[in-house]
Short mmCIF file of C-alpha atoms and ligand atoms in Angstrom, two decimals:
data_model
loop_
_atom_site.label_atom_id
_atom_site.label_comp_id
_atom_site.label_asym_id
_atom_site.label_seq_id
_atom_site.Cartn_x
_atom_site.Cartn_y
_atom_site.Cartn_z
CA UNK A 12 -14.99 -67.21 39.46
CA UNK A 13 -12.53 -67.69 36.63
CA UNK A 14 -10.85 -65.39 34.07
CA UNK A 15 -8.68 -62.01 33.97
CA UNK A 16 -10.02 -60.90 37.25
CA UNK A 17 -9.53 -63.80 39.21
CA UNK A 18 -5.59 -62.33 38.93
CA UNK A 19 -6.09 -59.04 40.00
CA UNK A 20 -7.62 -60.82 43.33
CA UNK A 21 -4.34 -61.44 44.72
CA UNK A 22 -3.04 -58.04 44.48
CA UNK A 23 -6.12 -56.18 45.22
CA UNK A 24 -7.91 -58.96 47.36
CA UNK A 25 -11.27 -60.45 46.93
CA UNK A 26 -13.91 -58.03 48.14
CA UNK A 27 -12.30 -55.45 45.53
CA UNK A 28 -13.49 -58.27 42.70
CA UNK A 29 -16.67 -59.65 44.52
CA UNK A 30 -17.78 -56.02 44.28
CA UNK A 31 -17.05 -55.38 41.12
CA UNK A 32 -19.09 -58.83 40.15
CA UNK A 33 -22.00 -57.39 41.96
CA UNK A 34 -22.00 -54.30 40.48
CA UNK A 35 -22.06 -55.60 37.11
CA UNK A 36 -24.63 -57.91 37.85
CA UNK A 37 -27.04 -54.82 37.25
CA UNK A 38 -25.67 -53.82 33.78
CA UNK A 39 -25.47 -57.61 32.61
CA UNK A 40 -25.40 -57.46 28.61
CA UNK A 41 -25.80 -54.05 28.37
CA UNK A 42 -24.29 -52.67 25.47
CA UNK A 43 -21.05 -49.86 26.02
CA UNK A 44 -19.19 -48.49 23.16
CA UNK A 45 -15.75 -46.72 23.49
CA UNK A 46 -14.67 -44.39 20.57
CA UNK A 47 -11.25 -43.07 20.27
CA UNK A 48 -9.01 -42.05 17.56
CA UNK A 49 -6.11 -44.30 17.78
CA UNK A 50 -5.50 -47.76 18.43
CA UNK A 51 -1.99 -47.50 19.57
CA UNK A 52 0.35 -44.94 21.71
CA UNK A 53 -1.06 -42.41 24.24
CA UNK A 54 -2.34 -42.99 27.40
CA UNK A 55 -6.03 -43.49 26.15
CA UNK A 56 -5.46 -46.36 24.10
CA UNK A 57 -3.25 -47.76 26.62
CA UNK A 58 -6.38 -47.95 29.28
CA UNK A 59 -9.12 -49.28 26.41
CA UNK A 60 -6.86 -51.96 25.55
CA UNK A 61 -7.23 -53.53 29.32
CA UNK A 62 -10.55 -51.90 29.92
CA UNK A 63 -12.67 -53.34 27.37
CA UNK A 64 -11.87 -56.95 27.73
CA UNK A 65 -12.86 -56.87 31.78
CA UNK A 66 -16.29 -55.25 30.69
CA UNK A 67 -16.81 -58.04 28.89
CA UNK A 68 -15.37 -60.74 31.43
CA UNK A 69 -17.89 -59.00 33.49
CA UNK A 70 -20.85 -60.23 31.41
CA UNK A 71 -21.53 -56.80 29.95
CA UNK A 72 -20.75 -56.48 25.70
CA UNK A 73 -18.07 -53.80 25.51
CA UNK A 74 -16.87 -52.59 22.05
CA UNK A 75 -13.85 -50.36 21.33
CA UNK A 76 -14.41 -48.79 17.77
CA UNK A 77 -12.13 -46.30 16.59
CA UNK A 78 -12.77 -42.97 14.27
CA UNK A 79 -10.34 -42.25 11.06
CA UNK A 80 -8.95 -39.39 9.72
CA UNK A 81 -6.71 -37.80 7.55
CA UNK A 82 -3.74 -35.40 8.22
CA UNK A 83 -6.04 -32.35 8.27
CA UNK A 84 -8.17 -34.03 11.03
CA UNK A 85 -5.24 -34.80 13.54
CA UNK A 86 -4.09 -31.03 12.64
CA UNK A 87 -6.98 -30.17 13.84
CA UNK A 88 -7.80 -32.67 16.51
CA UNK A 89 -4.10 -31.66 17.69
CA UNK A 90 -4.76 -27.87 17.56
CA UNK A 91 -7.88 -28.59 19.70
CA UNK A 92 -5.72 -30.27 22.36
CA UNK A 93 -2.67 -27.19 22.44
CA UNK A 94 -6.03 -25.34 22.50
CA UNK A 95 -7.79 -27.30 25.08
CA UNK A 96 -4.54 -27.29 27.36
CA UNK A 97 -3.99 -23.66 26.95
CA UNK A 98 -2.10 -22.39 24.14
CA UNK A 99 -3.54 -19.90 22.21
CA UNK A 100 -4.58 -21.12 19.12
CA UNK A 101 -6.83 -19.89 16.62
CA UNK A 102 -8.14 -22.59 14.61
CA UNK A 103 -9.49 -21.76 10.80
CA UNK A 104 -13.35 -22.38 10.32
CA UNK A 105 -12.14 -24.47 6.96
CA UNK A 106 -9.99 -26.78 9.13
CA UNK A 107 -13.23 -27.11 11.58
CA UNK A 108 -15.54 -28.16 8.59
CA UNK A 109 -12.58 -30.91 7.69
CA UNK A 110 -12.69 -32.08 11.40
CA UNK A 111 -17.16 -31.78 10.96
CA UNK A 112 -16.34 -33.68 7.62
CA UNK A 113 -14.36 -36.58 8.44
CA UNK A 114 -16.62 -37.52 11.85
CA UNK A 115 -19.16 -37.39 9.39
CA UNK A 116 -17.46 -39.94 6.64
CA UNK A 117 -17.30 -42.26 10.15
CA UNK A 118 -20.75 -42.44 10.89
CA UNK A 119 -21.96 -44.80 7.95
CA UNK A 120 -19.19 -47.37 9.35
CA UNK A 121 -20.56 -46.91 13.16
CA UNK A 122 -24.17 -45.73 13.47
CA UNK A 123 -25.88 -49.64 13.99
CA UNK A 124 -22.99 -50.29 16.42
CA UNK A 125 -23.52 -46.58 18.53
CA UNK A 126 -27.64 -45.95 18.01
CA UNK A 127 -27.92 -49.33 19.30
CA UNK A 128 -25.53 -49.18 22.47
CA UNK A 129 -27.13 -48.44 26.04
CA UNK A 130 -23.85 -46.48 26.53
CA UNK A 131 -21.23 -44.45 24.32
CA UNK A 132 -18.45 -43.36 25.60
CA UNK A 133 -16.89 -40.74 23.57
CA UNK A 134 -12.81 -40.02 24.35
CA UNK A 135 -11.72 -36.50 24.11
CA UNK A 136 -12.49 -33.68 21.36
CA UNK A 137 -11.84 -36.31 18.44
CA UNK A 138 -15.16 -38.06 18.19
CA UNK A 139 -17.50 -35.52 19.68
CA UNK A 140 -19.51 -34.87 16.88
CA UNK A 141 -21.06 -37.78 16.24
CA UNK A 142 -23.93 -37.09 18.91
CA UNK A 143 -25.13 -34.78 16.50
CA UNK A 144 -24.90 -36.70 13.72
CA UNK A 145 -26.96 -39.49 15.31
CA UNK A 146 -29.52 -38.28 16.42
CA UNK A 147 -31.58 -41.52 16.51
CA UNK A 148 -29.66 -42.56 19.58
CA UNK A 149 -30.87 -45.13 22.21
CA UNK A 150 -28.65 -44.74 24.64
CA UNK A 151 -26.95 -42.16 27.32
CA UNK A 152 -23.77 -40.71 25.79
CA UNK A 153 -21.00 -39.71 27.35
CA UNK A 154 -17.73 -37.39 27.07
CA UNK A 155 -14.52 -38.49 28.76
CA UNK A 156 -12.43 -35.73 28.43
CA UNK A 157 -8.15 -36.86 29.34
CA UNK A 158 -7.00 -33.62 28.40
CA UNK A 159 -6.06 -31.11 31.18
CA UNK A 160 -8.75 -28.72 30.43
CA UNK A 161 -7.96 -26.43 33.60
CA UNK A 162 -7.65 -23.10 32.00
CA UNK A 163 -8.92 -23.79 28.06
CA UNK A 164 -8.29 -21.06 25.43
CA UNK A 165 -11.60 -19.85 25.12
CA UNK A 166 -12.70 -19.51 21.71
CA UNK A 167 -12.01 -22.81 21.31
CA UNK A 168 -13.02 -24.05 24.23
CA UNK A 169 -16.46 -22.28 23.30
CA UNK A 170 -16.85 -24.09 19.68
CA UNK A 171 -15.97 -28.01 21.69
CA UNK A 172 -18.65 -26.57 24.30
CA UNK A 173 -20.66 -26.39 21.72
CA UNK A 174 -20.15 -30.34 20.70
CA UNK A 175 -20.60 -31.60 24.08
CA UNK A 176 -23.44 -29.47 25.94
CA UNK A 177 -25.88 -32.69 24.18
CA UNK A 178 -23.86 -35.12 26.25
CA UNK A 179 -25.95 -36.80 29.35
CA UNK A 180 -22.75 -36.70 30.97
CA UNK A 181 -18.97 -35.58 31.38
CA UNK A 182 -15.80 -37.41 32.97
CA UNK A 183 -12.71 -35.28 33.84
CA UNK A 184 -9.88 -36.49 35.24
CA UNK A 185 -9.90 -34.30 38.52
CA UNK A 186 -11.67 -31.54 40.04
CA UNK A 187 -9.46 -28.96 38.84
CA UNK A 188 -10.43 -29.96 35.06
CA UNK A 189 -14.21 -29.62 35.80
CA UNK A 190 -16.12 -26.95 33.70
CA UNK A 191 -19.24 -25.56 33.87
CA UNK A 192 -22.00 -27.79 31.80
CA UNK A 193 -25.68 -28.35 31.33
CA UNK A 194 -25.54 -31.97 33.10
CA UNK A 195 -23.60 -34.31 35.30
CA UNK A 196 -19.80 -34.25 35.51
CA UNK A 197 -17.70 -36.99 37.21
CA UNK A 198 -14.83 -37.42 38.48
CA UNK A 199 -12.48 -40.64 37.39
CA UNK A 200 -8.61 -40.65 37.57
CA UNK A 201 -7.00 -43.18 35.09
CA UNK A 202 -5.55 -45.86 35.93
CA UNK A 203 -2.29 -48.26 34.90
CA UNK A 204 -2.97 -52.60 34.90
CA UNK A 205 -0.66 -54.25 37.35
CA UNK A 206 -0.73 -57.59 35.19
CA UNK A 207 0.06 -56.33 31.59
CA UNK A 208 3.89 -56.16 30.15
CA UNK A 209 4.27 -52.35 30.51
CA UNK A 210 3.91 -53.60 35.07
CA UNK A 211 4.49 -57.08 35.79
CA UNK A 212 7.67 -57.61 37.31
CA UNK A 213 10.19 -58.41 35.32
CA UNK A 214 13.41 -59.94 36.71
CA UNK A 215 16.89 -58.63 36.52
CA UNK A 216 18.37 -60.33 34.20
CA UNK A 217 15.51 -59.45 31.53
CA UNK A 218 16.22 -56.12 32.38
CA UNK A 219 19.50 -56.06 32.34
CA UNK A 220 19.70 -57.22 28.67
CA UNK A 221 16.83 -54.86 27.31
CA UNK A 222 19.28 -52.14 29.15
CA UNK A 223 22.48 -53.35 27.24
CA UNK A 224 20.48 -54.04 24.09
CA UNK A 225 19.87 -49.93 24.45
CA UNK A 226 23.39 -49.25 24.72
CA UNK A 227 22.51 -47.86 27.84
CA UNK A 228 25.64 -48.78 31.12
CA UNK A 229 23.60 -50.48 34.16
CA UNK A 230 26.46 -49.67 36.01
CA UNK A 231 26.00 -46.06 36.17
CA UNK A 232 22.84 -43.87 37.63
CA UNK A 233 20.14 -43.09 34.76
CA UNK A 234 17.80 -40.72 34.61
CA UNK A 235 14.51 -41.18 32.49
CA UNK A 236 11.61 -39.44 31.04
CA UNK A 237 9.05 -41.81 28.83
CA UNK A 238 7.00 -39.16 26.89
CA UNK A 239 5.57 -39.29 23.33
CA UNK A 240 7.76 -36.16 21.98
CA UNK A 241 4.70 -33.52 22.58
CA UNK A 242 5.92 -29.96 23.73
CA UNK A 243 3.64 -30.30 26.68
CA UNK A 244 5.83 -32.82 28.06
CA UNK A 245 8.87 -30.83 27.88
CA UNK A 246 11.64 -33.32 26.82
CA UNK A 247 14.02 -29.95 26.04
CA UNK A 248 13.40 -29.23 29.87
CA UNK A 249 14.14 -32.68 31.01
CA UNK A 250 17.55 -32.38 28.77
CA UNK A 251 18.25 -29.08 30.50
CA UNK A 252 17.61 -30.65 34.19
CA UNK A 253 20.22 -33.48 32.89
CA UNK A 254 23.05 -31.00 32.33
CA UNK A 255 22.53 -29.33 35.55
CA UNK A 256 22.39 -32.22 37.49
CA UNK A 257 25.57 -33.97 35.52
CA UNK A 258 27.48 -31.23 37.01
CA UNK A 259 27.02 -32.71 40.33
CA UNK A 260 26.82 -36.27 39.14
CA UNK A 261 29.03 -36.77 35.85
CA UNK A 262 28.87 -40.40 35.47
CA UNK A 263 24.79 -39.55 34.81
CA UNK A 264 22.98 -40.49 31.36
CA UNK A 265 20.05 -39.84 30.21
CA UNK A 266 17.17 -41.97 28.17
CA UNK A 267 14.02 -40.08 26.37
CA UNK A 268 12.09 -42.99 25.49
CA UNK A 269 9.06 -42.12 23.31
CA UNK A 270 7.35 -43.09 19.90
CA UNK A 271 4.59 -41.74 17.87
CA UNK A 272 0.67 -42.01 18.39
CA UNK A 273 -0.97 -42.31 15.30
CA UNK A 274 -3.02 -39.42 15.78
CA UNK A 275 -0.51 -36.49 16.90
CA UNK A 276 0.90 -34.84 13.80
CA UNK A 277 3.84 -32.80 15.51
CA UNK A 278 6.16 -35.37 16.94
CA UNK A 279 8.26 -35.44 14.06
CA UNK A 280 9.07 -31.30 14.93
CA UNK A 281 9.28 -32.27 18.23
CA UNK A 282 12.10 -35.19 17.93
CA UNK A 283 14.02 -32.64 15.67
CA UNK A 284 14.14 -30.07 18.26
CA UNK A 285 14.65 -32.58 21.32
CA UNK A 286 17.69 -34.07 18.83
CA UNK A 287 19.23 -30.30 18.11
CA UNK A 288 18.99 -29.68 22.24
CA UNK A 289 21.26 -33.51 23.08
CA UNK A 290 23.79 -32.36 20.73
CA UNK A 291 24.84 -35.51 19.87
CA UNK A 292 25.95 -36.15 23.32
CA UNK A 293 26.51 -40.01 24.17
CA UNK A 294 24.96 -40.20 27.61
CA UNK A 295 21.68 -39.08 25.85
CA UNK A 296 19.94 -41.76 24.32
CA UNK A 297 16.70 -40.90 22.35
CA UNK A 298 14.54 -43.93 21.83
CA UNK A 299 12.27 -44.41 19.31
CA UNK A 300 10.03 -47.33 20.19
CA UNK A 301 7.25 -49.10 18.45
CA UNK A 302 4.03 -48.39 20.09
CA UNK A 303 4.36 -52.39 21.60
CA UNK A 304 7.22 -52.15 23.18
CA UNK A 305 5.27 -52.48 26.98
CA UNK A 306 7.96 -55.01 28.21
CA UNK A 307 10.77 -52.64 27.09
CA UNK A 308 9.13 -49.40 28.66
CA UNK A 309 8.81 -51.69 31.88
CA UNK A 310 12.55 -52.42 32.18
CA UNK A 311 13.30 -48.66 31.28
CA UNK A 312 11.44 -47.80 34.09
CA UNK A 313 12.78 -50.55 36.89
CA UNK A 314 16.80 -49.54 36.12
CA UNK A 315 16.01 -45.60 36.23
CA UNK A 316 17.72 -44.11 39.09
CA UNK A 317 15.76 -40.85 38.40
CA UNK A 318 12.47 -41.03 36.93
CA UNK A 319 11.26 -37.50 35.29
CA UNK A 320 7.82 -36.63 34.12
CA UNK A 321 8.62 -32.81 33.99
CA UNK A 322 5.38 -31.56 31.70
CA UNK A 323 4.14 -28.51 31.51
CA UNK A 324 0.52 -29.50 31.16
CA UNK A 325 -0.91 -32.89 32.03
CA UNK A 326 -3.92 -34.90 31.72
CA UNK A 327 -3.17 -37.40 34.17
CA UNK A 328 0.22 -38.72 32.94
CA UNK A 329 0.33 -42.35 33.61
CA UNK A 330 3.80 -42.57 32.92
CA UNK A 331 3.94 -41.29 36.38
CA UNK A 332 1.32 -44.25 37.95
CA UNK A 333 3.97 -46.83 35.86
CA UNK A 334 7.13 -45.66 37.40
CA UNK A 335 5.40 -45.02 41.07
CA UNK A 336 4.02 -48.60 40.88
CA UNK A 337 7.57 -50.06 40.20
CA UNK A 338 8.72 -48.00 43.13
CA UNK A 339 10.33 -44.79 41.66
CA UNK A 340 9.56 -41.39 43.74
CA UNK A 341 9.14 -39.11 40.32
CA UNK A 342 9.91 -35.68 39.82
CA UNK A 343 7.14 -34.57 37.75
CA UNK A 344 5.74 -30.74 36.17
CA UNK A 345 3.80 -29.16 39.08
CA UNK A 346 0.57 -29.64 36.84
CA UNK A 347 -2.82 -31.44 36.08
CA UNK A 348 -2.70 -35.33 36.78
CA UNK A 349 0.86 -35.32 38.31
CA UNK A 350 -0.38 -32.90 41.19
CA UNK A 351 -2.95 -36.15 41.93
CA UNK A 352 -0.01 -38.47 41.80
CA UNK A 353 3.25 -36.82 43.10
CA UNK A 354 2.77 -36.20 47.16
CA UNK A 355 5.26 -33.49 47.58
CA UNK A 356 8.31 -34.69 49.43
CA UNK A 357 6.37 -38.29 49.82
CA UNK A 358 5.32 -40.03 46.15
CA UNK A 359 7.94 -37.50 44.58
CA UNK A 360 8.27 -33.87 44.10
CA UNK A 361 7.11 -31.27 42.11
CA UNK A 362 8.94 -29.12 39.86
CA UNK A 363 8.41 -25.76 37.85
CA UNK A 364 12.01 -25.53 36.16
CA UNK A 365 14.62 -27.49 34.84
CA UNK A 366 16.54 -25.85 37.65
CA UNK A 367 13.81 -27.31 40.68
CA UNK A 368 13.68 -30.58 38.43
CA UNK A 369 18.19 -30.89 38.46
CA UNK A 370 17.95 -29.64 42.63
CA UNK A 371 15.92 -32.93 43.55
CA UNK A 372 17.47 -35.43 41.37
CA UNK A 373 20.36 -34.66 42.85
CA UNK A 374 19.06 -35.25 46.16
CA UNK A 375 17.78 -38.48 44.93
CA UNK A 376 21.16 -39.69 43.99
CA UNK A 377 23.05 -38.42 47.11
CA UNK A 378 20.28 -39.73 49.80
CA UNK A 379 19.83 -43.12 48.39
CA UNK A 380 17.66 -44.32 51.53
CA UNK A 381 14.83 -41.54 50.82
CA UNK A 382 14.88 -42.44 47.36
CA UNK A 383 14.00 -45.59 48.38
CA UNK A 384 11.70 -45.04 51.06
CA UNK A 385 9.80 -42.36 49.05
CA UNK A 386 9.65 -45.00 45.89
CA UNK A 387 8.28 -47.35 48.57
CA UNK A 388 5.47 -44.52 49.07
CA UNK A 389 4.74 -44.26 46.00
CA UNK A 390 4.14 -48.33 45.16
CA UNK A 391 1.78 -48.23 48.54
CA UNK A 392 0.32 -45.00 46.89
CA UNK A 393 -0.60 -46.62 43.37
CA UNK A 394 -1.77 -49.61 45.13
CA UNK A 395 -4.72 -47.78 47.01
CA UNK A 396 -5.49 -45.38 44.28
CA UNK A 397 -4.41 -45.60 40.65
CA UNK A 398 -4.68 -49.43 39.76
CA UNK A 399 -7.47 -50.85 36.86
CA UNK A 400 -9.85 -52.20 39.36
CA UNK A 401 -10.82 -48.54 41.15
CA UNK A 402 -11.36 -47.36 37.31
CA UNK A 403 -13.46 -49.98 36.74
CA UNK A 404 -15.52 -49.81 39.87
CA UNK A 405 -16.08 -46.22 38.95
CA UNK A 406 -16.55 -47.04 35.27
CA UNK A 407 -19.64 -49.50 36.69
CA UNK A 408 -20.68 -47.03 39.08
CA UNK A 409 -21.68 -44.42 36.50
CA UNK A 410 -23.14 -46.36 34.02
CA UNK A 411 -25.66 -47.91 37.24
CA UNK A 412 -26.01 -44.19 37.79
CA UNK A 413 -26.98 -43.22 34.62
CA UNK A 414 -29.01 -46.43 34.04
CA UNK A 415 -30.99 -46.74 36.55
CA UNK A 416 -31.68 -42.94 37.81
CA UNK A 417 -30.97 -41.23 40.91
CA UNK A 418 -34.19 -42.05 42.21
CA UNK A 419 -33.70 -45.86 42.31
CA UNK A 420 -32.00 -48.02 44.87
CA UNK A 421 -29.21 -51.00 44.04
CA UNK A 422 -28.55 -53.27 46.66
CA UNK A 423 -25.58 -55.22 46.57
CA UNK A 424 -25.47 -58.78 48.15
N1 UDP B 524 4.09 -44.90 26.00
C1 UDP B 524 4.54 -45.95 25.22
N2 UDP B 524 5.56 -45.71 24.36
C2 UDP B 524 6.14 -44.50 24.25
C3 UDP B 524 5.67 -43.42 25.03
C4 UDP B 524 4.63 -43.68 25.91
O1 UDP B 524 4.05 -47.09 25.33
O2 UDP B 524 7.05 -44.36 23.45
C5 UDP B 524 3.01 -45.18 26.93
C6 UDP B 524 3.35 -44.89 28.37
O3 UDP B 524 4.04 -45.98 28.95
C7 UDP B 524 1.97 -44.62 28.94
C8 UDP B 524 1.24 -43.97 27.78
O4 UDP B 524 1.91 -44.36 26.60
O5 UDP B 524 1.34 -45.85 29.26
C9 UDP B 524 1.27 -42.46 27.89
O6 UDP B 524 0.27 -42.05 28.75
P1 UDP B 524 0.36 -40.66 29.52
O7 UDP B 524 -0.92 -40.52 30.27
O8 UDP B 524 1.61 -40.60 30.32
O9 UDP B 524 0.49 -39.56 28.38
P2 UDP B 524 -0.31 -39.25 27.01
O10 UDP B 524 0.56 -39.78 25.93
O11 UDP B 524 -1.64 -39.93 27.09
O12 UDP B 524 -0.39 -37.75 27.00
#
């Protein structure tokens, strides 16, 4: 056994990879497509990047193609997520037909690659409609929704309904996010890759320089939040927990590390009003990083003191599984994917308000040893549940599922 997976043996162990071989055994040169809407930045791309490749280490010939779109579209596509995660939006019909428009202008580009696959994997509302618009379709299709889709707005969760009732299938997150459908739903958290730059250990000195070259002082306690600047992931909160807690703690900074993913039109508002809140105060460093910047994200994450993930609405948030599996407890929104992550009082704790959020960091800094032990928790915690090899093995699970039929039997050796 040679290759990518061979690695993840010796943090994992064997039987987790012999498995994984044996399950793939019965999809051997199937063919999967993933479809997205962006290449780079979010947490979706971020998982296709590591997922794809170990499909196809695993014998089975994995694509990741990726829809394009104008400004309209990700208005749209973006108004469907505030939507989806429930703000009430109302969404004009003529920005719909743009949305119905563009898909369409993708198909030419991408109907030998997805009529011919066994399996398509669509990724949330962006690329729905292309079911529809291929109707010649081989293969079983699928909708893996990220978004936390717990209490939709529902006109608009009615029209996306509308796009994905002709699925075979649905993925969601967690239970919480599961809606009512014509056919199967399952269950899949995400999951972070122990071996890429954003989570291989890095050592101290490495660190320390990407700290300095930040401007940020190793020498006193930092708190962090790494967050595309999206409303849902309240970086104006996190500011506001800062100040509270610098009351107790004044040598404290703060860092806001984010960027921009391609496809989310509102950042730019969203840095402007996160840049009004810090009022040019010098322990708040706003970062603007390139969407490649995995090895600087990584030592961000290893010299926090305080990691913060303090959204409002959350599809998973792996930004939580990242700082968890370098042994930060995180204090994270009470919400969606962090509820799955953050053990209250164990992994982390949970927080409504910037006030809750300032109360435990505080803690944090004062009891040092519980910050450790808790970050210890949380390592143990990621190890067990939220690393790339679980995902996979329930990636390979459905696809058997929906390959082979309930009624047949798979051995494995
Ligand atoms: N991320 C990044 N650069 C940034 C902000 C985020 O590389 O400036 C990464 C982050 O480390 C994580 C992913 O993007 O791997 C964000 O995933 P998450 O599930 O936390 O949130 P999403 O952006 O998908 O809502």
């Amino acid at each position: 056994m040679t290759g990518i997976l061979e690695r993840y043996s010796e943090i994992v162990g064997w039987d987790v990879i012999d498995q994984l071989h044996q399950l793939a055994a019965t999809l051997k040169g199937i063919k999967v497509v993933h479809v997205n809407s962006t290449r780079r930045g979010g947490g979706v791309a971020e998982i296709l990047a590591k997922l794809v490749p170990l499909k196809q280490e695993l014998g089975i010939d994995a694509k990741w193609e990726v829809i394009e779109g104008n400004e309209e579209f990700y208005t749209c596509t973006k108004n469907f997520h505030n939507a989806l995660q429930g703000n009430k939006v109302t969404i004009p019909d003529s920005l719909l037909r743009i949305y119905e428009e563009t898909v369409a202008s993708n198909t030419a580009a991408l109907e030998t690659t997805l009529t011919g696959a066994d399996i398509v994997f669509i990724h949330d509302p962006q690329p729905l409609p292309l079911l529809k618009l291929l109707p010649e379709r081989k293969g079983k299709w699928i909708w893996r929704c990220h978004i936390d889709v717990s209490r939709p707005y529902r006109p608009v969760w009615k029209y996306i309904r509308s796009l994905v009732e002709g699925y075979d299938a649905s993925i969601f997150s967690l239970s919480a996010f599961a809606q009512p459908l014509p056919h199967t739903e399952y269950l899949i958290s995400p999951s972070i890759d122990p071996l890429s730059e954003k989570n291989i250990e890095l050592d101290a000195g490495e660190v320390q320089e990407i700290i300095s070259g930040f401007g940020i002082d190793q020498g006193r306690p930092i708190m962090l939040q790494v967050s595309r600047f999206d409303r849902f992931k309240d970086p104006v909160g996190v500011i506001q927990a800062f100040r509270l807690t610098k009351k107790f703690v004044p040598n404290l900074q703060l860092v806001l590390a984010g960027g921009e993913a391609t496809d989310d039109p509102e950042s730019t508002a969203v840095l402007k009003e996160v840049r009004l809140a810090s009022n040019n105060d010098n322990d708040i460093h706003i970062l603007l990083l390139p969407a490649d910047a995995h090895r600087k994200i990584n030592a961000l994450q290893r010299s926090a003191d305080i990691v913060m993930q303090k959204s409002t609405r959350e599809g998973f948030g792996l930004t939580v599984t990242e700082a968890m599996w370098k042994g930060k407890p995180v204090i994270g929104g009470d919400t969606g994917g962090i509820r799955i992550q953050v053990v209250n009082h164990h992994t982390g704790f949970l927080v409504k308000a910037p006030e809750g959020a300032a109360l435990r960091a505080r803690y944090l800094l004062f009891h040092r040893n519980r910050l450790k032990e808790m970050g210890e928790k949380a390592k143990q915690f990621v190890l067990d549940n939220f690393l790339l090899t679980r995902h996979l093995r329930e990636y390979l699970t459905v696809m058997v599922s929906l390959l082979h039929g309930r009624g047949e039997r798979i051995t494995l050796e």
